[in-house]
PDB file of C-alpha atoms and ligand atoms in Angstrom:
ATOM      1  CA  MET S   1     -28.442 -25.591  23.518  1.00 53.00           C
ATOM      2  CA  ALA S   2     -27.778 -21.799  24.961  1.00 61.00           C
ATOM      3  CA  SER S   3     -24.257 -22.800  25.640  1.00 63.00           C
ATOM      4  CA  ASN S   4     -23.906 -24.405  21.992  1.00 66.00           C
ATOM      5  CA  ASN S   5     -24.824 -20.959  20.862  1.00 69.00           C
ATOM      6  CA  LEU S   6     -22.219 -19.441  23.232  1.00 63.00           C
ATOM      7  CA  LEU S   7     -19.427 -21.395  21.903  1.00 65.00           C
ATOM      8  CA  VAL S   8     -20.361 -20.867  18.243  1.00 63.00           C
ATOM      9  CA  ILE S   9     -20.359 -17.063  18.984  1.00 54.00           C
ATOM     10  CA  LEU S  10     -17.162 -17.533  20.762  1.00 55.00           C
ATOM     11  CA  ALA S  11     -15.478 -19.368  17.938  1.00 61.00           C
ATOM     12  CA  ILE S  12     -16.681 -17.024  15.714  1.00 51.00           C
ATOM     13  CA  VAL S  13     -15.220 -13.956  17.674  1.00 53.00           C
ATOM     14  CA  ALA S  14     -12.020 -15.893  17.946  1.00 62.00           C
ATOM     15  CA  ILE S  15     -11.519 -16.109  14.547  1.00 58.00           C
ATOM     16  CA  VAL S  16     -12.551 -12.686  13.448  1.00 58.00           C
ATOM     17  CA  LEU S  17     -11.561 -10.489  15.867  1.00 58.00           C
ATOM     18  CA  PRO S  18      -7.532 -11.116  15.339  1.00 55.00           C
ATOM     19  CA  SER S  19      -8.114  -9.996  11.629  1.00 54.00           C
ATOM     20  CA  VAL S  20      -9.888  -6.954  12.834  1.00 56.00           C
ATOM     21  CA  THR S  21      -7.843  -5.805  15.562  1.00 61.00           C
ATOM     22  CA  MET S  22      -4.555  -6.497  13.827  1.00 80.00           C
ATOM     23  CA  ALA S  23      -4.884  -4.838  10.588  1.00 95.00           C
ATOM     24  CA  THR S  24      -2.386  -2.418  10.361  1.00 97.00           C
ATOM     25  CA  ASP S  25      -2.373   1.053   8.485  1.00 98.00           C
ATOM     26  CA  TYR S  26       1.187   1.514   6.908  1.00 98.00           C
ATOM     27  CA  TRP S  27       2.211   4.990   6.430  1.00 98.00           C
ATOM     28  CA  VAL S  28       4.591   4.224   3.237  1.00 98.00           C
ATOM     29  CA  GLY S  29       7.881   5.651   3.989  1.00 98.00           C
ATOM     30  CA  ASP S  30       6.860   6.495   7.345  1.00 98.00           C
ATOM     31  CA  SER S  31       7.255  10.145   8.308  1.00 98.00           C
ATOM     32  CA  SER S  32       9.310  10.696   5.060  1.00 98.00           C
ATOM     33  CA  GLY S  33       5.897   9.778   3.058  1.00 98.00           C
ATOM     34  CA  TRP S  34       5.608   9.369  -0.489  1.00 98.00           C
ATOM     35  CA  THR S  35       8.514  10.980  -1.937  1.00 98.00           C
ATOM     36  CA  ASN S  36      11.868  11.226  -4.235  1.00 98.00           C
ATOM     37  CA  GLY S  37      14.834   9.463  -3.081  1.00 96.00           C
ATOM     38  CA  TYR S  38      13.779   7.161  -0.428  1.00 98.00           C
ATOM     39  CA  ASP S  39      14.282   3.471  -0.338  1.00 98.00           C
ATOM     40  CA  TYR S  40      11.096   1.787  -0.437  1.00 98.00           C
ATOM     41  CA  GLN S  41      12.432  -1.565  -1.043  1.00 97.00           C
ATOM     42  CA  ALA S  42      14.229  -1.440   2.456  1.00 98.00           C
ATOM     43  CA  TRP S  43      11.176   0.351   4.042  1.00 98.00           C
ATOM     44  CA  ALA S  44       8.939  -2.941   2.656  1.00 98.00           C
ATOM     45  CA  LYS S  45      11.751  -5.276   3.359  1.00 97.00           C
ATOM     46  CA  ASP S  46      10.769  -6.458   7.020  1.00 95.00           C
ATOM     47  CA  LYS S  47       7.076  -6.039   6.440  1.00 97.00           C
ATOM     48  CA  VAL S  48       4.603  -8.558   5.793  1.00 96.00           C
ATOM     49  CA  PHE S  49       1.183  -7.189   4.445  1.00 96.00           C
ATOM     50  CA  TYR S  50      -1.855  -8.907   4.977  1.00 96.00           C
ATOM     51  CA  VAL S  51      -5.488  -8.670   3.593  1.00 97.00           C
ATOM     52  CA  GLY S  52      -7.118  -5.812   5.617  1.00 97.00           C
ATOM     53  CA  ASP S  53      -4.129  -3.726   5.952  1.00 97.00           C
ATOM     54  CA  LYS S  54      -3.874  -0.391   4.323  1.00 98.00           C
ATOM     55  CA  LEU S  55      -1.191   1.498   2.766  1.00 98.00           C
ATOM     56  CA  VAL S  56      -1.249   5.308   3.154  1.00 98.00           C
ATOM     57  CA  PHE S  57       0.452   6.992   0.550  1.00 98.00           C
ATOM     58  CA  ASN S  58       1.023  10.788   2.182  1.00 98.00           C
ATOM     59  CA  TYR S  59       2.423  13.524  -0.001  1.00 98.00           C
ATOM     60  CA  THR S  60       1.552  17.196  -1.151  1.00 98.00           C
ATOM     61  CA  MET S  61      -0.993  17.076  -3.697  1.00 98.00           C
ATOM     62  CA  GLY S  62       0.349  17.868  -6.881  1.00 98.00           C
ATOM     63  CA  ASN S  63       3.953  16.759  -6.218  1.00 98.00           C
ATOM     64  CA  HIS S  64       3.294  13.204  -6.562  1.00 98.00           C
ATOM     65  CA  ASN S  65       0.722  10.642  -7.359  1.00 98.00           C
ATOM     66  CA  VAL S  66       0.183   6.883  -6.990  1.00 98.00           C
ATOM     67  CA  PHE S  67      -0.526   4.379  -9.910  1.00 98.00           C
ATOM     68  CA  LYS S  68      -1.119   0.499  -9.171  1.00 98.00           C
ATOM     69  CA  VAL S  69       1.076  -1.103 -11.754  1.00 98.00           C
ATOM     70  CA  ASN S  70       1.998  -4.828 -12.818  1.00 98.00           C
ATOM     71  CA  ALA S  71       5.508  -6.185 -12.027  1.00 98.00           C
ATOM     72  CA  THR S  72       6.777  -5.060 -15.636  1.00 98.00           C
ATOM     73  CA  GLY S  73       5.326  -1.511 -15.191  1.00 98.00           C
ATOM     74  CA  PHE S  74       7.253  -1.390 -11.851  1.00 98.00           C
ATOM     75  CA  SER S  75      10.481  -2.647 -13.220  1.00 98.00           C
ATOM     76  CA  GLN S  76      10.509  -0.502 -16.151  1.00 98.00           C
ATOM     77  CA  CYS S  77       8.261   2.419 -14.634  1.00 98.00           C
ATOM     78  CA  ILE S  78       5.721   2.201 -17.145  1.00 98.00           C
ATOM     79  CA  ILE S  79       3.136   4.989 -16.234  1.00 98.00           C
ATOM     80  CA  PRO S  80      -0.567   4.216 -17.008  1.00 98.00           C
ATOM     81  CA  PRO S  81      -3.146   6.483 -18.493  1.00 98.00           C
ATOM     82  CA  SER S  82      -3.458   9.596 -16.069  1.00 97.00           C
ATOM     83  CA  ASN S  83      -6.959   8.710 -15.135  1.00 98.00           C
ATOM     84  CA  GLU S  84      -5.750   5.729 -12.890  1.00 98.00           C
ATOM     85  CA  ALA S  85      -3.674   7.894 -10.886  1.00 98.00           C
ATOM     86  CA  LEU S  86      -4.456   8.445  -7.456  1.00 98.00           C
ATOM     87  CA  THR S  87      -3.646  12.179  -6.539  1.00 98.00           C
ATOM     88  CA  SER S  88      -5.464  13.366  -3.319  1.00 98.00           C
ATOM     89  CA  GLY S  89      -2.122  13.690  -1.536  1.00 98.00           C
ATOM     90  CA  HIS S  90      -3.384  11.139   1.243  1.00 98.00           C
ATOM     91  CA  ASP S  91      -4.297   8.213  -0.765  1.00 98.00           C
ATOM     92  CA  ILE S  92      -5.486   5.141   1.171  1.00 98.00           C
ATOM     93  CA  ILE S  93      -5.241   1.750  -0.405  1.00 98.00           C
ATOM     94  CA  PRO S  94      -6.860  -1.052   1.406  1.00 98.00           C
ATOM     95  CA  LEU S  95      -5.261  -4.516   0.540  1.00 97.00           C
ATOM     96  CA  MET S  96      -8.280  -6.553  -0.595  1.00 96.00           C
ATOM     97  CA  VAL S  97      -6.502  -9.772  -2.028  1.00 97.00           C
ATOM     98  CA  PRO S  98      -3.276 -11.692  -1.269  1.00 96.00           C
ATOM     99  CA  GLY S  99      -0.319 -11.517  -2.942  1.00 96.00           C
ATOM    100  CA  LYS S 100       2.346  -8.936  -4.315  1.00 97.00           C
ATOM    101  CA  LYS S 101       1.295  -5.530  -5.360  1.00 98.00           C
ATOM    102  CA  TRP S 102       3.463  -2.832  -6.893  1.00 98.00           C
ATOM    103  CA  TYR S 103       2.866   0.785  -6.932  1.00 98.00           C
ATOM    104  CA  ILE S 104       4.759   3.806  -8.871  1.00 98.00           C
ATOM    105  CA  CYS S 105       4.781   7.758  -8.565  1.00 98.00           C
ATOM    106  CA  GLY S 106       3.779   8.812 -12.367  1.00 98.00           C
ATOM    107  CA  VAL S 107       5.262  12.255 -11.876  1.00 98.00           C
ATOM    108  CA  GLY S 108       8.377  13.087 -14.283  1.00 98.00           C
ATOM    109  CA  GLN S 109      10.978  10.856 -13.830  1.00 98.00           C
ATOM    110  CA  HIS S 110      10.198  10.140 -10.092  1.00 98.00           C
ATOM    111  CA  CYS S 111      10.081   6.235 -10.621  1.00 98.00           C
ATOM    112  CA  ALA S 112      12.804   5.902 -12.924  1.00 98.00           C
ATOM    113  CA  GLN S 113      15.448   8.279 -11.716  1.00 98.00           C
ATOM    114  CA  PHE S 114      14.276   8.715  -8.038  1.00 98.00           C
ATOM    115  CA  GLY S 115      13.470   5.365  -7.214  1.00 97.00           C
ATOM    116  CA  GLN S 116       9.735   6.471  -6.545  1.00 98.00           C
ATOM    117  CA  LYS S 117       8.241   3.023  -6.450  1.00 98.00           C
ATOM    118  CA  LEU S 118       6.955   0.365  -3.784  1.00 98.00           C
ATOM    119  CA  MET S 119       6.534  -3.311  -4.055  1.00 97.00           C
ATOM    120  CA  SER S 120       4.447  -4.684  -1.149  1.00 93.00           C
TER     121      SER S 120
HETATM  122  C1  NAG N   1       1.728  13.977   5.175  1.00 74.86           C
HETATM  123  O1  NAG N   1       2.506  14.670   4.301  1.00 74.86           O
HETATM  124  C2  NAG N   1       2.453  16.433   4.423  1.00 74.86           C
HETATM  125  C3  NAG N   1       2.807  16.984   2.981  1.00 74.86           C
HETATM  126  O2  NAG N   1       4.085  16.537   2.840  1.00 74.86           O
HETATM  127  C4  NAG N   1       3.192  16.610   5.592  1.00 74.86           C
HETATM  128  O3  NAG N   1       3.325  17.920   6.099  1.00 74.86           O
HETATM  129  C5  NAG N   1       2.576  15.794   6.708  1.00 74.86           C
HETATM  130  O4  NAG N   1       3.562  16.208   7.846  1.00 74.86           O
HETATM  131  C6  NAG N   1       2.568  14.514   6.716  1.00 74.86           C
HETATM  132  N1  NAG N   1       1.779  13.797   7.581  1.00 74.86           N
HETATM  133  C7  NAG N   1       2.205  12.819   8.257  1.00 74.86           C
HETATM  134  C8  NAG N   1       1.544  12.094   9.531  1.00 74.86           C
HETATM  135  O5  NAG N   1       3.220  12.219   7.958  1.00 74.86           O
HETATM  136  C1  NAG N   2       1.372  -4.848 -17.255  1.00 74.86           C
HETATM  137  O1  NAG N   2       1.045  -3.624 -17.367  1.00 74.86           O
HETATM  138  C2  NAG N   2       1.094  -3.383 -19.000  1.00 74.86           C
HETATM  139  C3  NAG N   2       0.641  -1.860 -19.009  1.00 74.86           C
HETATM  140  O2  NAG N   2       1.135  -1.025 -18.136  1.00 74.86           O
HETATM  141  C4  NAG N   2       0.515  -4.022 -20.051  1.00 74.86           C
HETATM  142  O3  NAG N   2       0.791  -3.693 -21.239  1.00 74.86           O
HETATM  143  C5  NAG N   2       0.935  -5.603 -19.757  1.00 74.86           C
HETATM  144  O4  NAG N   2       0.188  -6.214 -20.586  1.00 74.86           O
HETATM  145  C6  NAG N   2       0.913  -5.811 -18.335  1.00 74.86           C
HETATM  146  N1  NAG N   2       1.353  -7.231 -18.041  1.00 74.86           N
HETATM  147  C7  NAG N   2       0.645  -8.240 -17.273  1.00 74.86           C
HETATM  148  C8  NAG N   2       1.442  -9.358 -17.442  1.00 74.86           C
HETATM  149  O5  NAG N   2      -0.252  -8.306 -17.199  1.00 74.86           O
HETATM  150 CU1   CU N   3       6.452  11.729  -7.219  1.00 74.86          CU
END
């Protein structure tokens, strides 16, 4: 009986542990951070994002912001209402569900003209 319990516990650890230890914090744009004129598509291209990973948008507060948008908002740079913006300068977004996500900067023409948009 005791060894059965041990096996169950080991099985649970074997399932849970990798998803905990392998969660990755991605600094969007690496050392460039979240800014104008950076190719975030190229940055994301070779990455696979999993539930439990986090995206860190790092920038000087006030210079940029982060909106989560849908595919249309991404391709057309449609800025959502300002109360939906993340503005801390160090916005950490945990990936809660699988699937594609889209983020844009809503300051000026950063998305439309300077490519400040990320599809993950
Ligand atoms: C985060 O962004 C700030 C402002 O641009 C910059 O000074 C700092 O070096 C960045 N941190 C990292 C770890 O990239
Ligand atoms: C995408 O977001 C826009 C608002 O930015 C909304 O009007 C539109 O209905 C959304 N499209 C889908 C497919 O959810
Ligand atoms: Cu911006």
